[in-house]
CSV table of C-alpha atoms and ligand atoms in Angstrom, one decimal:
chain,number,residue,atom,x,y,z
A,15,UNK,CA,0.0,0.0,0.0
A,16,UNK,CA,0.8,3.5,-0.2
A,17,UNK,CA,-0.1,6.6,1.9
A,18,UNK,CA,1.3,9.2,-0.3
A,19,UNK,CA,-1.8,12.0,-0.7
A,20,UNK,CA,-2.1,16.1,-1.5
A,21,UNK,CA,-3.1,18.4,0.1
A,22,UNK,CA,-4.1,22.0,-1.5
A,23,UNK,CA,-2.6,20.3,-4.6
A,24,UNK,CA,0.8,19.5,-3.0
A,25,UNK,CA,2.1,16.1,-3.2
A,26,UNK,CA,3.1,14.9,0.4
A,27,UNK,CA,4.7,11.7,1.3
A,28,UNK,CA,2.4,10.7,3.9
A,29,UNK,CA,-0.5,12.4,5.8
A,30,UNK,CA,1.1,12.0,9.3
A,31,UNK,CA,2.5,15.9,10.9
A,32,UNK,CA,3.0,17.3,14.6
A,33,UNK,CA,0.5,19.3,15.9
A,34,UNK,CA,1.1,23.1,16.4
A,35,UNK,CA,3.0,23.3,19.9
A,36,UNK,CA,4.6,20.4,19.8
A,37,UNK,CA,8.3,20.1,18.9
A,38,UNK,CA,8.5,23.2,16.9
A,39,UNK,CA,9.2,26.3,18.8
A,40,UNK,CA,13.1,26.6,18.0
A,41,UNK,CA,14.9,25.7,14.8
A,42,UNK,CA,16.3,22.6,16.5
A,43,UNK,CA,12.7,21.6,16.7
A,44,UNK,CA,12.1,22.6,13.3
A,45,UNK,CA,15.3,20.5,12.0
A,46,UNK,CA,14.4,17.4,13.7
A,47,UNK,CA,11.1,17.5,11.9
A,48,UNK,CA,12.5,18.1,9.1
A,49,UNK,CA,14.5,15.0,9.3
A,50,UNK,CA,11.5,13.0,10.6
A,51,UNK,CA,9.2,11.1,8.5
A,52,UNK,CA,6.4,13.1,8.9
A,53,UNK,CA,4.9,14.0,5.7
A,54,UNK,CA,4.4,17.7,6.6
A,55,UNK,CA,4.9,19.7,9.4
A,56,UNK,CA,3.6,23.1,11.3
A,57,UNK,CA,4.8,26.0,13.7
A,58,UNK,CA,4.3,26.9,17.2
A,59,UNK,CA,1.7,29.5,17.0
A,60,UNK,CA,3.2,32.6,17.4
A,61,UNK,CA,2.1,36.2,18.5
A,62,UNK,CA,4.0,39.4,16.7
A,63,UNK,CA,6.4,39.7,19.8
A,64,UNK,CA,8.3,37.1,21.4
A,65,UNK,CA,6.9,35.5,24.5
A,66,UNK,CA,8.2,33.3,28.0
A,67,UNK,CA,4.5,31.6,28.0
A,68,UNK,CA,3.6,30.9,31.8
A,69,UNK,CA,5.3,29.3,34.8
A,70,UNK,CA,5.9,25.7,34.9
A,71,UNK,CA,5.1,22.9,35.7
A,72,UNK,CA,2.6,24.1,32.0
A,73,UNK,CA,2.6,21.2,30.4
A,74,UNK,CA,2.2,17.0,32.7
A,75,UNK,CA,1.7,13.9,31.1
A,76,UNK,CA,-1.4,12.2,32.6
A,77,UNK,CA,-0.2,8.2,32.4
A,78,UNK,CA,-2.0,6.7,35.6
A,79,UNK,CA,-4.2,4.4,34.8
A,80,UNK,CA,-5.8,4.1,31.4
A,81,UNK,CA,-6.6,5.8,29.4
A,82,UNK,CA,-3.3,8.2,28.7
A,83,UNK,CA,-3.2,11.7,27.8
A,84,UNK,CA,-1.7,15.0,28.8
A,85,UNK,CA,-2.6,19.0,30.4
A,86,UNK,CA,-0.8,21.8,29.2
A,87,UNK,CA,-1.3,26.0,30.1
A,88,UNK,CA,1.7,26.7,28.1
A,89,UNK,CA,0.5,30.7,27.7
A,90,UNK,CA,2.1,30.6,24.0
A,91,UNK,CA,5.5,30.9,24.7
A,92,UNK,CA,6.8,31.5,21.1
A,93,UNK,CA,10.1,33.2,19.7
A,94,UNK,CA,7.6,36.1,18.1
A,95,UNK,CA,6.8,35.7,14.4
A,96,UNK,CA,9.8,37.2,12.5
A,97,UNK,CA,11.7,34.0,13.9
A,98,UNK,CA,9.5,32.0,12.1
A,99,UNK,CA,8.7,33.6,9.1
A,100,UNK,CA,12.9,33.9,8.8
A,101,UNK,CA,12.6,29.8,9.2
A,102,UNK,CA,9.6,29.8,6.2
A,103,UNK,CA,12.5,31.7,4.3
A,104,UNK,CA,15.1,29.0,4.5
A,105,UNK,CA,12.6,26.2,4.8
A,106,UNK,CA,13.1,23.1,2.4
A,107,UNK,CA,9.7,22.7,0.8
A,108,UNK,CA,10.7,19.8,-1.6
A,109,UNK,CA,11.7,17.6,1.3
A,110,UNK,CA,8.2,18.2,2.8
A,111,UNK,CA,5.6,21.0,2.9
A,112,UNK,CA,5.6,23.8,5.8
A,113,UNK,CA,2.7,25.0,7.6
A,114,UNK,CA,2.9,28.3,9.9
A,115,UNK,CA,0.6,28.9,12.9
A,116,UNK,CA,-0.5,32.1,14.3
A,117,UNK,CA,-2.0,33.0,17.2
A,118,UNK,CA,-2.2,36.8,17.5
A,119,UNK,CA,-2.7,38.6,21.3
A,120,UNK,CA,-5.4,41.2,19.0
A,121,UNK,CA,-7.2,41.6,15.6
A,122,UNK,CA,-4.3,43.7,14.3
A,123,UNK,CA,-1.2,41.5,15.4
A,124,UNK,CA,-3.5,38.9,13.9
A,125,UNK,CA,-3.7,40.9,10.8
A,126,UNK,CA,-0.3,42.4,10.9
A,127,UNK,CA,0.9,39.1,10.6
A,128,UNK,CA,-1.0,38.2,7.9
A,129,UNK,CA,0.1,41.3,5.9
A,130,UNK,CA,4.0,40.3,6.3
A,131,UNK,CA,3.0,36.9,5.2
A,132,UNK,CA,1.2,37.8,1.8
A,133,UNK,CA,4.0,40.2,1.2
A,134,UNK,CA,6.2,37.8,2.1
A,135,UNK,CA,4.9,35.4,-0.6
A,136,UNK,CA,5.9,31.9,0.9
A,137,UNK,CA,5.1,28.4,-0.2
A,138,UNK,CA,4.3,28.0,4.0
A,139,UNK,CA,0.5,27.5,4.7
A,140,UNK,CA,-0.8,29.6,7.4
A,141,UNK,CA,-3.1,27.8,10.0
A,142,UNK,CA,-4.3,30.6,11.9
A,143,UNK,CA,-5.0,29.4,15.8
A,144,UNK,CA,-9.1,30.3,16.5
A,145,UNK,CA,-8.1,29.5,19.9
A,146,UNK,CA,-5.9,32.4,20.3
A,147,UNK,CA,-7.1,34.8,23.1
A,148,UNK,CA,-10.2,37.2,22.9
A,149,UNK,CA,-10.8,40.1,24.6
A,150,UNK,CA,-10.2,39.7,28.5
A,151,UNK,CA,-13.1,38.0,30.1
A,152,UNK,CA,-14.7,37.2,26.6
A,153,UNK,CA,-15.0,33.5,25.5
A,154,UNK,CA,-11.7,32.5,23.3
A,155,UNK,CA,-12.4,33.5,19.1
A,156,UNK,CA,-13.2,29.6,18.3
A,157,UNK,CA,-16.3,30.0,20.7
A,158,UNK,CA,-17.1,33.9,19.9
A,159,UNK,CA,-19.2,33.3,16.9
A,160,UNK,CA,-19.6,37.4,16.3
A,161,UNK,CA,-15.7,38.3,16.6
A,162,UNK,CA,-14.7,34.5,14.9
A,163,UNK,CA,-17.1,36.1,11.7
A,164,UNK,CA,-15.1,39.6,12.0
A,165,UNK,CA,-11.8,37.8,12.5
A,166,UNK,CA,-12.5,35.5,9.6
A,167,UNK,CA,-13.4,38.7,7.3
A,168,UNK,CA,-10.2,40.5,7.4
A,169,UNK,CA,-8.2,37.8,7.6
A,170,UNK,CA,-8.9,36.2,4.3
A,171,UNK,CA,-9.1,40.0,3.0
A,172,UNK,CA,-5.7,41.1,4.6
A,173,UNK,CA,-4.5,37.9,3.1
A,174,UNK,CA,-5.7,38.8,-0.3
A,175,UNK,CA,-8.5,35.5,-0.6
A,176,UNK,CA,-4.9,33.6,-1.1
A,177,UNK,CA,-6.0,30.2,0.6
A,178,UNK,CA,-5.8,29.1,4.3
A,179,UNK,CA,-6.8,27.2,6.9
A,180,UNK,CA,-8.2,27.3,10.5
A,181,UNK,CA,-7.3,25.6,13.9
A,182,UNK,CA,-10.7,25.2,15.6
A,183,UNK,CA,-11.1,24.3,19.3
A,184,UNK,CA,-13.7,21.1,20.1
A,185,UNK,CA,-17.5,21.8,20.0
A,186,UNK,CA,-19.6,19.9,21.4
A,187,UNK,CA,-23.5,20.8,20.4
A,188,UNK,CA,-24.8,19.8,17.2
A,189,UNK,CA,-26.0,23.4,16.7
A,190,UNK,CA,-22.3,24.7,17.0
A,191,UNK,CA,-20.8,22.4,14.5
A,192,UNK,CA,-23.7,23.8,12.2
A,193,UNK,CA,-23.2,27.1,13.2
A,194,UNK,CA,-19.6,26.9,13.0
A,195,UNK,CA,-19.4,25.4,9.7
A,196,UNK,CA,-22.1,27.9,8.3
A,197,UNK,CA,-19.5,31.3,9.2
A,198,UNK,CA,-16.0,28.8,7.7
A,199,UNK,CA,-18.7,28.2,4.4
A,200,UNK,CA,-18.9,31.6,3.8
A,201,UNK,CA,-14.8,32.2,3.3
A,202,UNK,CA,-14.1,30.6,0.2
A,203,UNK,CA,-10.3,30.8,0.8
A,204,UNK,CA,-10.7,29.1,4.5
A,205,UNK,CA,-9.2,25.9,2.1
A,206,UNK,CA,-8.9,23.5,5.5
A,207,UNK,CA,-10.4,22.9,9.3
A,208,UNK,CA,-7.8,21.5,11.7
A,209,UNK,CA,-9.9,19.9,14.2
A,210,UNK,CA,-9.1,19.5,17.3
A,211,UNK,CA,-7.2,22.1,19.6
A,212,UNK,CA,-6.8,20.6,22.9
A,213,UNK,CA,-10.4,20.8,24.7
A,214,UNK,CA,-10.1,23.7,27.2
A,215,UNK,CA,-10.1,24.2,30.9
A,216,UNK,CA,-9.7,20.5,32.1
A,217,UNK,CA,-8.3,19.9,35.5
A,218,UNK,CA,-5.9,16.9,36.6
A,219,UNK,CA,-5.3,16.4,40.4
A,220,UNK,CA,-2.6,14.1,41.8
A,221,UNK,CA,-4.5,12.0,44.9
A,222,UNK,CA,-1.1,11.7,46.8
A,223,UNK,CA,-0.2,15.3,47.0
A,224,UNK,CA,-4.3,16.4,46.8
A,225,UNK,CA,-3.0,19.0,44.3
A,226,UNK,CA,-3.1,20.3,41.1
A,227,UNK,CA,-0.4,19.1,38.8
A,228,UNK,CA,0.6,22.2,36.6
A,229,UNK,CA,1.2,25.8,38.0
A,230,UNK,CA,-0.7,28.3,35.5
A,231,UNK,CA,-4.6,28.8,35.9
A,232,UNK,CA,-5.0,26.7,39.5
A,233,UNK,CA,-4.0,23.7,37.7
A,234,UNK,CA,-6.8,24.2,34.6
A,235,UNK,CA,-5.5,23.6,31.1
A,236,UNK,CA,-6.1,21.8,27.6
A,237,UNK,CA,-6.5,18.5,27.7
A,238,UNK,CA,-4.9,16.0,25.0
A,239,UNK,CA,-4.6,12.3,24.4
A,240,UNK,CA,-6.3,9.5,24.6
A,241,UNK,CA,-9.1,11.0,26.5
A,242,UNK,CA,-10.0,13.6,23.2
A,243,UNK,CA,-10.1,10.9,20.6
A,244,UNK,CA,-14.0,10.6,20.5
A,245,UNK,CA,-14.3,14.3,20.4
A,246,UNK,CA,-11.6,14.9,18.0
A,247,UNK,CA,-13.3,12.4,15.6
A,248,UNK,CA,-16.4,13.9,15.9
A,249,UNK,CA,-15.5,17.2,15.3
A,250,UNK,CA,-13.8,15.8,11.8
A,251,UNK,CA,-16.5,14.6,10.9
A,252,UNK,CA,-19.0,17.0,11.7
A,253,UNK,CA,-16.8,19.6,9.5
A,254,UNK,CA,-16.0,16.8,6.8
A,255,UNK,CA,-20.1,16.5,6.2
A,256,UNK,CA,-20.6,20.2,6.6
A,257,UNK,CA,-18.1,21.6,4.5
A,258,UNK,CA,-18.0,19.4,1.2
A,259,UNK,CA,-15.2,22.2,-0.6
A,260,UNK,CA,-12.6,22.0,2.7
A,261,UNK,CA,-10.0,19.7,3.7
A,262,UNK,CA,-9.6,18.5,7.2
A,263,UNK,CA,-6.8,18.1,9.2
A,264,UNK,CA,-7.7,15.6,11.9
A,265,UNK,CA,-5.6,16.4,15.4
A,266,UNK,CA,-6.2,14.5,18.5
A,267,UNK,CA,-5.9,11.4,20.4
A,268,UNK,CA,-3.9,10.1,17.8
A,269,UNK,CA,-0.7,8.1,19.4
A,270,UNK,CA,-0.6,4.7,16.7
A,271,UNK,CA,-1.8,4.0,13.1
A,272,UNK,CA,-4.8,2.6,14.6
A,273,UNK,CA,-6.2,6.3,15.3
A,274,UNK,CA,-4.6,7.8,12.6
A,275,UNK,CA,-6.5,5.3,10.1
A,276,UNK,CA,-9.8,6.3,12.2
A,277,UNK,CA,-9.1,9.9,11.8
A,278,UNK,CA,-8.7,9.3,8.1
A,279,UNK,CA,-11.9,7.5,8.2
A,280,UNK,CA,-13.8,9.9,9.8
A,281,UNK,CA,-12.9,12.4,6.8
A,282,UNK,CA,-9.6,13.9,7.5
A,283,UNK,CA,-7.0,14.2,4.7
A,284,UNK,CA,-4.3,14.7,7.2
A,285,UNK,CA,-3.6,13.3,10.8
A,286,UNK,CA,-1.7,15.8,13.8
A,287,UNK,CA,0.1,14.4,16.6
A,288,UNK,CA,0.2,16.5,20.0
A,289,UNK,CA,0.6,14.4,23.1
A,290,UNK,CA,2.3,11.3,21.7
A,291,UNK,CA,5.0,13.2,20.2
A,292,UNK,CA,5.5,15.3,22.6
A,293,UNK,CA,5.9,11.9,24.9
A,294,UNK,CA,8.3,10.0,21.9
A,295,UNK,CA,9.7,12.4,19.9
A,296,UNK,CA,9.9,12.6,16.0
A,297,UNK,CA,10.3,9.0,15.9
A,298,UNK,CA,7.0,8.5,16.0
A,299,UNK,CA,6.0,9.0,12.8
A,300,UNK,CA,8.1,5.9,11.4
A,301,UNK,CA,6.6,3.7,14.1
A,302,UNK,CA,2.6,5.3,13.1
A,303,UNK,CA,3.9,4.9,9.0
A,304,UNK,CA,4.5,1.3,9.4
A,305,UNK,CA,1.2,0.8,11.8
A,306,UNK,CA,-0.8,2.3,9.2
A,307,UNK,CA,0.3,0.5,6.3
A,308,UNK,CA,0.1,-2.6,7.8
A,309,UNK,CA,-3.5,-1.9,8.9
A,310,UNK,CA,-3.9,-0.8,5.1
A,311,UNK,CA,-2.4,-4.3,4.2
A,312,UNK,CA,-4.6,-5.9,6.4
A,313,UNK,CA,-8.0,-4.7,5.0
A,314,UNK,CA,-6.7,-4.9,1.3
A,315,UNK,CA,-6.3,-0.8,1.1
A,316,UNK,CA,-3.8,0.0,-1.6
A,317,UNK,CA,-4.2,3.7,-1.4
A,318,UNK,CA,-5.8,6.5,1.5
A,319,UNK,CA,-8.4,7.5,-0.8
A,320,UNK,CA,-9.6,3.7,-0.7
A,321,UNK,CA,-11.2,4.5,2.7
A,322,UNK,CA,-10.7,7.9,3.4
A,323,UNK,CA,-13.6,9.7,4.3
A,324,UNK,CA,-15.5,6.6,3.8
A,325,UNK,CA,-17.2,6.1,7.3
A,326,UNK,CA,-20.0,3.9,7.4
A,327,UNK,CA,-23.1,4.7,9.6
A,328,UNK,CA,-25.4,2.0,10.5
B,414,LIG,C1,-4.5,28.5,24.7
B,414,LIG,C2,-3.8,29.7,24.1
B,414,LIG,C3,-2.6,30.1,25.0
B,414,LIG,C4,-4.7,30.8,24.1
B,414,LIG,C5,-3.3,29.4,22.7
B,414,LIG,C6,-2.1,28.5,22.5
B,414,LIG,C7,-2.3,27.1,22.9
B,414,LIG,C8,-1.7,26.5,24.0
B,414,LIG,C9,-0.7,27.2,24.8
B,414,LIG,O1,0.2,27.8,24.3
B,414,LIG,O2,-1.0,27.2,26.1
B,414,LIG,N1,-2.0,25.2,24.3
B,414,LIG,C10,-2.9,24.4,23.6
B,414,LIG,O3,-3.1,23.2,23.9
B,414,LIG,N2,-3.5,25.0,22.5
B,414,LIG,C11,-3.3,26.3,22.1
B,414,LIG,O4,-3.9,26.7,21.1
């Protein structure tokens, strides 16, 4: 089998990347991605000026018992987005395609951003973080349906219609995913959903110590892993039905090819990995490769497109 695909027309490898966050903050990061099998790959979001992101502990792996996942209040600690548009500069797109994420404090850094980015004229595809913070006190963008429409309106202007994508947070209401997928519908150039961000506010707390585990937020942050795989699926879906002319990017819970290949399933043209990579390190994505194809061999799939998107319902 094979599990070469495209995506916006590009020819990629395979459909396995890291999610935004993970591994790619620094250029080290960026290089040992590079050299990774993943099939594409995608920067920390970043805000115009460089940021220390919040006290640790931020980010704790939860393995207890079953099931396995991980909490994170990072607070977007980024090297500021010259850093990485200088990395888009020097990036090697034939080895694998380049996403950038961005995450702007405001409107205007958002569209500031954006501005350097279309001037800049890169072959990087910009993934702009709908999680990124709102006004104080306000739900985050991904949840604001008013300021997500505004946001999503100068955007895609400031970026002069040229295509782009979306990193949405988990919904969880049938009239949010139609709501939702009703504002992304109208923006043409919003090419691709990545669904999921970690789902908010979750709170781990260690029995022994009757504490909270990370420092930022009295212990409240996104949750990842195994524990968001039935959201994360559902949210692919949702958008896959709901928005026939955009790709998805699935992101979450996915830690083998067993996920990935449910991810791909459930609609997505290409799988993020958060928590598991942050736990093994690039050399995931050789392991997941191998996991998938063999699942692939197994159930007489020569190519993605053989099943992708192709979810039964009974
Ligand atoms: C949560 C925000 C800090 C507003 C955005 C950055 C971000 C972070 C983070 O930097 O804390 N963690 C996540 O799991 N997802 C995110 O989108």
């Amino acid at each position: 089998p094979s599990l070469a695909t495209t995506f916006l027309d590009l020819p990629l490898t395979n459909p396995l990347m890291n999610a935004s966050g993970v591994w790619c903050s620094v250029a080290s990061q960026l290089e040992a991605l590079l050299e990774s099998e993943s099939g594409a790959m995608v920067t920390k979001s970043c805000t115009l000026e460089p940021r220390d992101g919040n006290p640790e502990p931020r980010y704790r792996v939860l393995d207890g018992n079953k099931p396995w996942g991980s909490i994170n209040s990072m607070g977007l600690p980024n090297e500021g987005f010259p850093y990485y548009l200088r990395y888009t500069e020097r990036h090697d797109y034939e080895t694998k395609p380049l996403f950038i994420s961005i995450s702007g404090l405001t409107l205007d850094d958002n569209l500031a951003m954006v501005d350097s980015l279309k001037d800049a004229v890169t072959p990087a595809i910009l993934e702009v973080n709908l999680s990124c913070p709102n006004v104080p006190g306000k739900a985050q963008l991904g949840y604001d349906f008013d300021a997500m429409d505004t946001l999503l309106a100068e955007v895609t202007s400031g970026y002069g219609q040229r295509q782009l994508g979306v990193k949405l947070p988990p919904y969880f209401d049938i009239a949010h995913f139609d709501e939702a997928a009703a504002i992304l519908n109208r923006y043409p150039s919003v090419a691709f959903v990545t669904c999921i961000n970690s789902i908010g506010n979750a709170l781990a707390i260690d029995i022994n110590s009757e504490s909270v585990i990370i420092k930022p937020k009295d212990g409240f942050g996104g949750l990842g892993g195994d524990y968001v795989l039935p959201t994360a699926l559902a949210n692919v879906n949702a958008f896959f039905r709901r928005c026939p002319e955009k790709a998805v990017i699935g992101c979450g819970g996915v830690k083998s090819g067993q996920e990935a290949f449910l991810h791909l399933l459930a609609g997505a043209t290409l799988v993020q990995m958060g928590t598991a990579l942050y736990e093994e390190g690039p050399g995931i994505f050789a392991r997941v490769k191998a996991e998938l194809l063999s699942i692939m061999a197994q159930k007489g799939y020569e190519n993605l497109s053989d099943f992708q998107g192709k979810l039964k319902t009974l």
